[in-house]
C-alpha angles and dihedrals in degrees: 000000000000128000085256096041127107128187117231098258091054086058090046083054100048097044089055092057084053097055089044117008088193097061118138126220097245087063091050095051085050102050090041094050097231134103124285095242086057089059096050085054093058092041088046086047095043086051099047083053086049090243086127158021136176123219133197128022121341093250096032108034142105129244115223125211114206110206117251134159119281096015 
């Protein structure tokens, strides 16, 4: 997989945090049908490549999406 290239699931994620940019991970896991682990590995992944970046708290917190091509 290339440096630009997101899996499915990672779009699925970041147009989630679009839609609610509080969304918890649980809620995510739970719309996406997949564990929440799996979810802390896309959002760790998404932060390494500076996609994102969640702010505040853990349980009260935003997730931020910095703008990048092909997202």
């Amino acid at each position: 997989m290339s440096e630009t290239e997101l899996t499915e699931r990672q779009q699925k994620i970041i147009n989630l945090i679009r839609q609610s940019p509080s969304i918890t991970a649980k809620r995510m896991s739970e719309t996406l049908s997949v564990s929440s682990r799996t979810i802390e590995r896309d959002l760790s992944a998404l932060q390494k490549r500076s996609i994102l970046k969640h702010t505040g708290k853990d349980n009260d917190g935003e997730w931020m999406i910095f703008e990048q091509k092909n997202i």
